[in-house]
Amino acid sequence: MPTNLIPFPVETLLIVDDSPLQRLHTVGLMRDLGVEMIYEAGDGHEALDLLGLLRLPPSLVIVDLEMPGMDGVEFIQHLQERNLNFPLIVASSRETSLLASVETMIQELGMHVLGALQKPLNQEKILGALNTYNSNLALPKTGDALPAVCETELAAAIRNRKIVAYYQPKVDIRTGMLKGVEALARWLHPDTGVIPPDHFIPLAEQTGLIHELTLSMLEQAMEQAALWNERGLPLKVAVNLSPLSLDIPGFVQKIADLLAQHALQADQIVLEITESSVVANLGTALGTLARLRLKGFGLSIDDYGTGFSSMQQLARIPFTELKIDRSFVHGAHARQNLRVILQSALDMAKRLELVTVAEGIETMEDWRLLQDSGCTIGQGYLIAKPMPANDLPIWLKGHHRRLAELRPPAGQVGSASA
């Protein structure tokens, strides 16, 4: 009996494919991986009928896209309508852009997709998709899983510095050397532990507490930058700037005062502005950003490519840095459409003489692609997760041992390694 090599228990497998030969091939692959109970269906209709008869629902469904009668997309939509949410692997010989679109559709439907694989299938592809199962389970659950917070509690947390800055390293793509960090807000709640920003930033914006929170994060980041300077670790520190703060009278002076208080140079601080944020009160906002740039602060356009005003914002605002959203970085090595968009953004930034930062780097394949594409700075879980300030020196010691691995292989051709 073969050993089950799959990283999670698969008691029952359903293969939906109109080709008997393809089904036979997939059955063989899965039996070699240790799966014994395998059901087969020739199209979506047959699969739905079979699911109505099974006493033990499938632990995994592998579904082809092109099938007569009911194709794979329609079958998946029927599963969602019937509230049947099995882990799914989509398989097809069609183009990767179509596979990526179907994968996104499944995610938007709130269903569990492990991967969208091009045929012919093999064990390496299947295991690569299955290995995402455990990592997805390990992701922290946010949103509704956390208790609701109120304005009074949030205000007290800001005032008492219970919302603290965690720091995510930003490294040189060519060398792997640490160049800076991004300060990210984390609420250290006494009862529920670490609360992520998406659970309290909207409340801060709705209640007007966002200005107080932004200033608190700036002050913490500057304090930490000054401490690192004293210890011989001068780093650029990026801080997210709420668009609502751009309208506050005296905001520029408050930031300048904090800078002077901690004896920092303005070019050590980078202020990140989401590309779609400078819409309301445009005149005031542009004036604030221009004054910040005049004082020497770096300005980064954050989440570039996720809105509809990217080009317009680049033309209006004196940015020094372009930060490419993770949706165009993660998996770009395997998707031609993402690679084209990513490369065009990098080429444009180079012509505009902007530093480029790619966020959301999670795999070595994407890291190598960015090296070969001329990106400047990388950020993501491949390098490090956000961490408390005290953990950074410890991380850095371990990171130095990875530098040889992160540098371009000998003879690699590309603008980043030239």
Short mmCIF file of C-alpha atoms in Angstrom, two decimals:
data_model
loop_
_atom_site.label_atom_id
_atom_site.label_comp_id
_atom_site.label_asym_id
_atom_site.label_seq_id
_atom_site.Cartn_x
_atom_site.Cartn_y
_atom_site.Cartn_z
CA MET A 1 0.00 0.00 0.00
CA PRO A 2 1.52 3.38 -0.97
CA THR A 3 2.29 5.86 1.75
CA ASN A 4 0.07 8.93 1.77
CA LEU A 5 2.42 11.71 0.69
CA ILE A 6 -0.22 14.43 0.68
CA PRO A 7 0.24 17.10 3.38
CA PHE A 8 -3.35 16.79 4.62
CA PRO A 9 -5.73 13.81 4.96
CA VAL A 10 -7.51 12.94 1.69
CA GLU A 11 -10.02 10.22 2.43
CA THR A 12 -12.08 10.75 -0.71
CA LEU A 13 -11.14 12.36 -4.03
CA LEU A 14 -13.45 13.42 -6.86
CA ILE A 15 -12.00 13.89 -10.36
CA VAL A 16 -14.24 15.75 -12.83
CA ASP A 17 -12.93 15.50 -16.40
CA ASP A 18 -14.61 14.56 -19.69
CA SER A 19 -11.51 12.72 -20.99
CA PRO A 20 -11.27 9.07 -19.77
CA LEU A 21 -7.56 9.12 -20.58
CA GLN A 22 -6.96 12.28 -18.50
CA ARG A 23 -9.00 10.84 -15.62
CA LEU A 24 -6.96 7.62 -15.75
CA HIS A 25 -3.73 9.65 -15.67
CA THR A 26 -4.89 11.73 -12.67
CA VAL A 27 -6.14 8.64 -10.84
CA GLY A 28 -2.70 7.07 -11.27
CA LEU A 29 -0.94 10.16 -9.93
CA MET A 30 -3.19 10.37 -6.88
CA ARG A 31 -2.94 6.65 -6.12
CA ASP A 32 0.85 6.99 -6.21
CA LEU A 33 0.44 9.75 -3.62
CA GLY A 34 -1.49 7.39 -1.37
CA VAL A 35 -5.14 8.24 -2.13
CA GLU A 36 -7.30 5.11 -2.34
CA MET A 37 -10.94 6.20 -2.54
CA ILE A 38 -11.33 8.05 -5.85
CA TYR A 39 -14.57 8.90 -7.64
CA GLU A 40 -14.81 10.01 -11.26
CA ALA A 41 -17.29 12.11 -13.23
CA GLY A 42 -17.34 13.05 -16.92
CA ASP A 43 -18.81 16.55 -16.53
CA GLY A 44 -20.43 18.92 -14.08
CA HIS A 45 -23.91 17.37 -14.26
CA GLU A 46 -22.58 13.90 -13.54
CA ALA A 47 -20.44 15.24 -10.69
CA LEU A 48 -23.37 17.02 -9.03
CA ASP A 49 -25.51 13.87 -9.27
CA LEU A 50 -22.66 11.84 -7.76
CA LEU A 51 -22.20 14.32 -4.90
CA GLY A 52 -25.88 13.89 -4.04
CA LEU A 53 -25.32 10.15 -3.58
CA LEU A 54 -22.03 10.12 -1.68
CA ARG A 55 -22.29 9.46 2.04
CA LEU A 56 -18.71 10.68 2.57
CA PRO A 57 -18.09 14.05 0.84
CA PRO A 58 -14.81 14.43 -1.04
CA SER A 59 -11.81 15.81 0.79
CA LEU A 60 -10.57 17.21 -2.53
CA VAL A 61 -12.02 17.90 -6.00
CA ILE A 62 -9.86 18.11 -9.13
CA VAL A 63 -11.92 19.67 -11.92
CA ASP A 64 -11.23 20.25 -15.61
CA LEU A 65 -12.49 23.49 -17.16
CA GLU A 66 -13.47 22.46 -20.71
CA MET A 67 -16.24 19.85 -20.59
CA PRO A 68 -19.41 19.37 -22.65
CA GLY A 69 -22.75 19.68 -20.91
CA MET A 70 -21.55 21.59 -17.88
CA ASP A 71 -18.06 23.07 -17.90
CA GLY A 72 -15.82 23.43 -14.87
CA VAL A 73 -16.67 27.08 -14.20
CA GLU A 74 -20.41 26.40 -14.15
CA PHE A 75 -19.85 23.34 -11.96
CA ILE A 76 -17.92 25.43 -9.42
CA GLN A 77 -20.67 28.06 -9.44
CA HIS A 78 -23.23 25.34 -8.70
CA LEU A 79 -21.09 24.13 -5.81
CA GLN A 80 -21.09 27.65 -4.38
CA GLU A 81 -24.88 27.99 -4.80
CA ARG A 82 -25.35 24.70 -2.93
CA ASN A 83 -22.90 25.79 -0.19
CA LEU A 84 -20.55 22.91 -1.01
CA ASN A 85 -17.07 24.20 -0.28
CA PHE A 86 -14.52 21.46 -0.94
CA PRO A 87 -10.82 22.17 -1.49
CA LEU A 88 -10.49 22.59 -5.27
CA ILE A 89 -7.74 22.13 -7.83
CA VAL A 90 -8.56 23.45 -11.30
CA ALA A 91 -6.78 21.78 -14.23
CA SER A 92 -6.81 22.78 -17.89
CA SER A 93 -4.64 22.93 -20.99
CA ARG A 94 -5.88 26.47 -21.67
CA GLU A 95 -3.80 29.64 -21.29
CA THR A 96 -2.50 30.71 -17.88
CA SER A 97 -4.44 33.99 -17.96
CA LEU A 98 -7.72 32.03 -18.14
CA LEU A 99 -6.60 29.75 -15.31
CA ALA A 100 -5.66 32.76 -13.21
CA SER A 101 -9.04 34.35 -13.87
CA VAL A 102 -10.89 31.21 -12.74
CA GLU A 103 -8.69 30.96 -9.64
CA THR A 104 -9.57 34.55 -8.73
CA MET A 105 -13.27 33.86 -9.37
CA ILE A 106 -13.20 30.93 -6.93
CA GLN A 107 -11.51 33.07 -4.27
CA GLU A 108 -14.07 35.84 -4.76
CA LEU A 109 -16.85 33.29 -4.32
CA GLY A 110 -15.38 32.53 -0.90
CA MET A 111 -14.36 29.00 -1.87
CA HIS A 112 -11.13 27.15 -1.14
CA VAL A 113 -8.92 26.88 -4.24
CA LEU A 114 -5.52 25.23 -3.84
CA GLY A 115 -4.30 25.99 -7.34
CA ALA A 116 -5.06 26.38 -11.04
CA LEU A 117 -2.74 24.01 -12.91
CA GLN A 118 -1.90 23.64 -16.56
CA LYS A 119 -2.15 20.18 -18.03
CA PRO A 120 -0.49 17.76 -18.30
CA LEU A 121 -0.59 17.19 -14.56
CA ASN A 122 2.29 15.63 -12.67
CA GLN A 123 3.10 14.92 -9.04
CA GLU A 124 5.24 18.04 -8.68
CA LYS A 125 2.40 20.34 -9.77
CA ILE A 126 -0.17 18.57 -7.62
CA LEU A 127 2.02 18.54 -4.51
CA GLY A 128 2.82 22.23 -5.07
CA ALA A 129 -0.90 23.00 -4.96
CA LEU A 130 -1.58 20.69 -2.02
CA ASN A 131 1.21 22.26 0.01
CA THR A 132 -0.78 25.50 0.05
CA TYR A 133 -3.45 23.78 2.14
CA ASN A 134 -1.51 23.81 5.42
CA SER A 135 -0.13 27.31 4.83
CA ASN A 136 -3.65 28.61 4.24
CA LEU A 137 -4.82 26.98 7.44
CA ALA A 138 -1.97 28.67 9.29
CA LEU A 139 -3.02 32.16 8.25
CA PRO A 140 -4.41 34.16 11.16
CA LYS A 141 -8.13 34.68 10.99
CA THR A 142 -9.20 38.30 11.22
CA GLY A 143 -12.33 40.33 10.73
CA ASP A 144 -15.41 38.66 12.21
CA ALA A 145 -13.27 36.30 14.31
CA LEU A 146 -12.17 39.25 16.45
CA PRO A 147 -14.46 41.06 18.87
CA ALA A 148 -15.76 44.47 17.86
CA VAL A 149 -13.92 47.48 19.26
CA CYS A 150 -15.42 50.82 20.20
CA GLU A 151 -14.22 54.39 19.75
CA THR A 152 -13.45 54.88 23.46
CA GLU A 153 -11.33 51.74 23.62
CA LEU A 154 -9.47 52.69 20.43
CA ALA A 155 -8.78 56.21 21.69
CA ALA A 156 -7.36 54.83 24.94
CA ALA A 157 -5.20 52.34 23.04
CA ILE A 158 -3.69 55.12 20.90
CA ARG A 159 -3.16 57.38 23.91
CA ASN A 160 -1.52 54.63 25.99
CA ARG A 161 0.62 53.35 23.09
CA LYS A 162 -1.06 49.98 22.98
CA ILE A 163 -1.03 50.40 19.20
CA VAL A 164 2.63 49.96 18.38
CA ALA A 165 4.82 49.91 15.30
CA TYR A 166 5.98 46.56 13.95
CA TYR A 167 8.71 46.75 11.31
CA GLN A 168 8.96 44.78 8.08
CA PRO A 169 12.41 44.76 6.44
CA LYS A 170 12.96 46.16 2.93
CA VAL A 171 16.08 44.80 1.23
CA ASP A 172 18.15 45.49 -1.88
CA ILE A 173 16.98 43.12 -4.61
CA ARG A 174 20.48 42.67 -6.03
CA THR A 175 22.37 42.00 -2.80
CA GLY A 176 19.74 41.13 -0.18
CA MET A 177 21.22 43.78 2.13
CA LEU A 178 18.85 45.55 4.53
CA LYS A 179 18.02 49.06 3.32
CA GLY A 180 15.03 50.08 5.37
CA VAL A 181 11.82 49.05 7.10
CA GLU A 182 8.13 49.81 6.89
CA ALA A 183 6.36 50.69 10.15
CA LEU A 184 3.03 48.87 10.42
CA ALA A 185 0.45 49.43 13.15
CA ARG A 186 -0.41 46.52 15.47
CA TRP A 187 -2.78 46.77 18.44
CA LEU A 188 -1.47 44.80 21.42
CA HIS A 189 -4.78 44.06 23.11
CA PRO A 190 -4.62 42.65 26.66
CA ASP A 191 -7.44 40.17 26.02
CA THR A 192 -7.34 39.25 22.33
CA GLY A 193 -3.62 39.57 21.60
CA VAL A 194 -2.33 41.24 18.43
CA ILE A 195 -5.10 42.94 16.44
CA PRO A 196 -4.24 43.61 12.76
CA PRO A 197 -4.79 47.09 11.27
CA ASP A 198 -7.71 46.15 9.03
CA HIS A 199 -9.73 45.63 12.20
CA PHE A 200 -9.24 49.13 13.62
CA ILE A 201 -8.04 51.51 10.88
CA PRO A 202 -11.56 51.89 9.37
CA LEU A 203 -12.92 52.79 12.83
CA ALA A 204 -10.11 55.30 13.30
CA GLU A 205 -11.00 56.94 9.99
CA GLN A 206 -14.72 56.99 10.75
CA THR A 207 -14.26 58.55 14.20
CA GLY A 208 -11.52 61.06 13.37
CA LEU A 209 -8.94 59.22 15.47
CA ILE A 210 -6.83 58.48 12.40
CA HIS A 211 -4.91 61.76 12.72
CA GLU A 212 -3.92 60.95 16.31
CA LEU A 213 -2.97 57.41 15.25
CA THR A 214 -0.90 58.65 12.29
CA LEU A 215 1.05 61.04 14.51
CA SER A 216 1.59 58.29 17.08
CA MET A 217 3.00 55.97 14.41
CA LEU A 218 5.25 58.73 13.07
CA GLU A 219 6.55 59.51 16.54
CA GLN A 220 7.25 55.84 17.32
CA ALA A 221 8.96 55.31 13.97
CA MET A 222 11.18 58.37 14.43
CA GLU A 223 12.08 57.38 17.98
CA GLN A 224 13.10 53.95 16.72
CA ALA A 225 15.03 55.36 13.75
CA ALA A 226 17.00 57.61 16.11
CA LEU A 227 17.78 54.63 18.37
CA TRP A 228 18.97 52.56 15.41
CA ASN A 229 21.12 55.49 14.28
CA GLU A 230 22.80 55.55 17.69
CA ARG A 231 23.52 51.83 17.38
CA GLY A 232 25.11 52.20 13.95
CA LEU A 233 22.12 50.92 11.97
CA PRO A 234 20.88 53.87 9.89
CA LEU A 235 17.74 52.77 8.07
CA LYS A 236 15.11 54.47 5.99
CA VAL A 237 11.78 54.11 7.76
CA ALA A 238 8.52 54.17 5.78
CA VAL A 239 5.30 55.20 7.50
CA ASN A 240 1.80 55.03 6.03
CA LEU A 241 0.19 58.44 5.80
CA SER A 242 -3.59 58.68 6.07
CA PRO A 243 -5.08 60.85 3.31
CA LEU A 244 -7.36 62.41 5.93
CA SER A 245 -4.32 63.89 7.65
CA LEU A 246 -3.37 65.86 4.55
CA ASP A 247 -6.20 68.30 5.31
CA ILE A 248 -5.21 68.97 8.94
CA PRO A 249 -3.89 72.50 9.54
CA GLY A 250 -0.34 72.46 10.87
CA PHE A 251 0.24 68.81 9.91
CA VAL A 252 3.49 69.51 8.05
CA GLN A 253 4.87 71.49 10.97
CA LYS A 254 4.01 68.71 13.43
CA ILE A 255 5.99 66.21 11.36
CA ALA A 256 8.89 68.65 11.03
CA ASP A 257 8.87 69.19 14.81
CA LEU A 258 9.01 65.43 15.43
CA LEU A 259 11.93 65.16 13.02
CA ALA A 260 13.86 67.90 14.84
CA GLN A 261 13.00 66.40 18.23
CA HIS A 262 14.69 63.14 17.27
CA ALA A 263 17.58 64.75 15.36
CA LEU A 264 16.81 62.93 12.12
CA GLN A 265 17.38 63.91 8.51
CA ALA A 266 14.16 64.19 6.50
CA ASP A 267 15.39 61.83 3.77
CA GLN A 268 15.47 59.01 6.33
CA ILE A 269 11.66 59.09 6.52
CA VAL A 270 9.49 57.90 3.62
CA LEU A 271 5.79 58.72 3.73
CA GLU A 272 3.61 56.19 1.91
CA ILE A 273 0.41 57.47 0.29
CA THR A 274 -2.11 55.08 -1.25
CA GLU A 275 -2.52 55.92 -4.93
CA SER A 276 -6.26 56.55 -4.71
CA SER A 277 -6.12 58.61 -1.51
CA VAL A 278 -5.46 62.11 -2.79
CA VAL A 279 -8.92 62.78 -4.18
CA ALA A 280 -10.90 64.96 -1.76
CA ASN A 281 -9.67 68.53 -1.20
CA LEU A 282 -7.07 68.02 -3.90
CA GLY A 283 -5.61 71.50 -3.68
CA THR A 284 -4.93 71.25 0.06
CA ALA A 285 -3.59 67.72 -0.21
CA LEU A 286 -1.21 68.58 -3.03
CA GLY A 287 0.03 71.57 -1.08
CA THR A 288 0.75 69.41 1.97
CA LEU A 289 2.62 66.82 -0.08
CA ALA A 290 4.62 69.47 -1.94
CA ARG A 291 5.68 71.05 1.37
CA LEU A 292 6.71 67.64 2.77
CA ARG A 293 8.81 67.03 -0.33
CA LEU A 294 10.37 70.51 -0.05
CA LYS A 295 11.46 69.62 3.48
CA GLY A 296 13.21 66.51 2.13
CA PHE A 297 10.82 63.70 3.09
CA GLY A 298 10.56 60.80 0.67
CA LEU A 299 7.10 60.23 -0.85
CA SER A 300 6.02 56.76 -1.93
CA ILE A 301 2.96 55.90 -4.03
CA ASP A 302 1.67 52.81 -2.23
CA ASP A 303 -0.32 49.90 -3.70
CA TYR A 304 0.52 51.06 -7.21
CA GLY A 305 -1.75 49.52 -9.84
CA THR A 306 -4.76 48.76 -7.63
CA GLY A 307 -6.76 51.88 -8.51
CA PHE A 308 -7.68 53.82 -11.61
CA SER A 309 -5.70 56.99 -11.01
CA SER A 310 -2.12 55.70 -10.99
CA MET A 311 -0.81 57.67 -13.95
CA GLN A 312 -2.63 60.81 -12.89
CA GLN A 313 -1.19 60.64 -9.38
CA LEU A 314 2.33 60.15 -10.70
CA ALA A 315 1.91 63.26 -12.82
CA ARG A 316 0.50 65.35 -9.95
CA ILE A 317 2.64 64.42 -6.95
CA PRO A 318 6.46 64.62 -6.55
CA PHE A 319 6.92 60.97 -5.61
CA THR A 320 10.38 59.56 -5.01
CA GLU A 321 9.32 55.92 -4.78
CA LEU A 322 6.85 53.62 -6.51
CA LYS A 323 5.60 50.65 -4.50
CA ILE A 324 4.09 47.89 -6.61
CA ASP A 325 1.14 46.13 -5.03
CA ARG A 326 1.55 42.46 -4.08
CA SER A 327 -1.27 41.47 -6.47
CA PHE A 328 1.14 42.15 -9.35
CA VAL A 329 4.14 40.53 -7.62
CA HIS A 330 2.92 37.32 -6.01
CA GLY A 331 3.00 34.53 -8.60
CA ALA A 332 4.27 36.81 -11.38
CA HIS A 333 6.93 34.25 -12.35
CA ALA A 334 4.14 31.88 -13.45
CA ARG A 335 1.73 34.38 -15.06
CA GLN A 336 2.61 36.19 -18.24
CA ASN A 337 -0.01 38.91 -17.75
CA LEU A 338 1.41 39.81 -14.34
CA ARG A 339 4.96 39.77 -15.69
CA VAL A 340 4.06 42.22 -18.46
CA ILE A 341 2.30 44.60 -16.04
CA LEU A 342 5.13 44.32 -13.52
CA GLN A 343 7.82 45.00 -16.11
CA SER A 344 5.96 47.98 -17.57
CA ALA A 345 5.66 49.54 -14.10
CA LEU A 346 9.36 48.99 -13.42
CA ASP A 347 10.37 50.43 -16.79
CA MET A 348 8.20 53.50 -16.28
CA ALA A 349 9.56 54.07 -12.76
CA LYS A 350 13.12 53.81 -14.07
CA ARG A 351 12.43 56.52 -16.66
CA LEU A 352 10.90 58.70 -13.94
CA GLU A 353 13.98 58.05 -11.76
CA LEU A 354 11.91 56.54 -8.95
CA VAL A 355 13.03 53.90 -6.47
CA THR A 356 10.91 50.76 -7.01
CA VAL A 357 9.67 48.59 -4.15
CA ALA A 358 7.96 45.25 -4.78
CA GLU A 359 5.82 44.08 -1.87
CA GLY A 360 4.35 40.65 -1.25
CA ILE A 361 7.39 38.61 -2.32
CA GLU A 362 6.83 35.09 -1.01
CA THR A 363 8.74 32.78 -3.35
CA MET A 364 12.29 32.57 -4.64
CA GLU A 365 10.92 32.37 -8.19
CA ASP A 366 9.32 35.82 -7.86
CA TRP A 367 12.49 37.13 -6.19
CA ARG A 368 14.60 35.98 -9.16
CA LEU A 369 12.12 37.53 -11.60
CA LEU A 370 12.37 40.89 -9.81
CA GLN A 371 16.15 40.69 -9.85
CA ASP A 372 16.11 40.11 -13.58
CA SER A 373 13.51 42.85 -14.15
CA GLY A 374 15.43 45.73 -12.58
CA CYS A 375 13.49 46.23 -9.35
CA THR A 376 15.31 48.15 -6.60
CA ILE A 377 13.88 47.02 -3.25
CA GLY A 378 12.01 43.90 -2.14
CA GLN A 379 9.63 43.33 0.76
CA GLY A 380 7.60 40.27 1.74
CA TYR A 381 7.40 37.06 3.73
CA LEU A 382 10.28 35.50 1.75
CA ILE A 383 12.49 38.04 3.53
CA ALA A 384 10.65 38.56 6.83
CA LYS A 385 7.29 39.16 8.42
CA PRO A 386 6.63 42.39 10.36
CA MET A 387 8.28 42.19 13.78
CA PRO A 388 8.75 44.19 16.98
CA ALA A 389 11.71 46.58 16.84
CA ASN A 390 13.71 44.55 19.37
CA ASP A 391 13.55 41.50 17.10
CA LEU A 392 15.16 43.23 14.12
CA PRO A 393 18.83 42.81 15.21
CA ILE A 394 18.21 39.10 15.88
CA TRP A 395 16.57 38.68 12.47
CA LEU A 396 19.42 40.56 10.82
CA LYS A 397 22.03 38.12 12.13
CA GLY A 398 20.15 35.21 10.63
CA HIS A 399 19.45 37.12 7.42
CA HIS A 400 23.16 37.69 6.78
CA ARG A 401 23.55 33.92 6.47
CA ARG A 402 21.03 33.96 3.60
CA LEU A 403 22.72 36.63 1.49
CA ALA A 404 24.55 34.18 -0.76
CA GLU A 405 21.24 32.44 -1.50
CA LEU A 406 19.47 35.74 -2.30
CA ARG A 407 22.10 37.15 -4.65
CA PRO A 408 21.75 36.52 -8.38
CA PRO A 409 23.26 33.26 -9.62
CA ALA A 410 26.55 33.66 -11.46
CA GLY A 411 25.94 34.63 -15.06
CA GLN A 412 22.32 35.68 -14.56
CA VAL A 413 21.41 38.25 -17.21
CA GLY A 414 19.21 41.18 -16.30
CA SER A 415 19.27 44.87 -15.59
CA ALA A 416 19.28 44.26 -11.85
CA SER A 417 22.34 42.05 -11.93
CA ALA A 418 24.31 43.95 -14.56
#
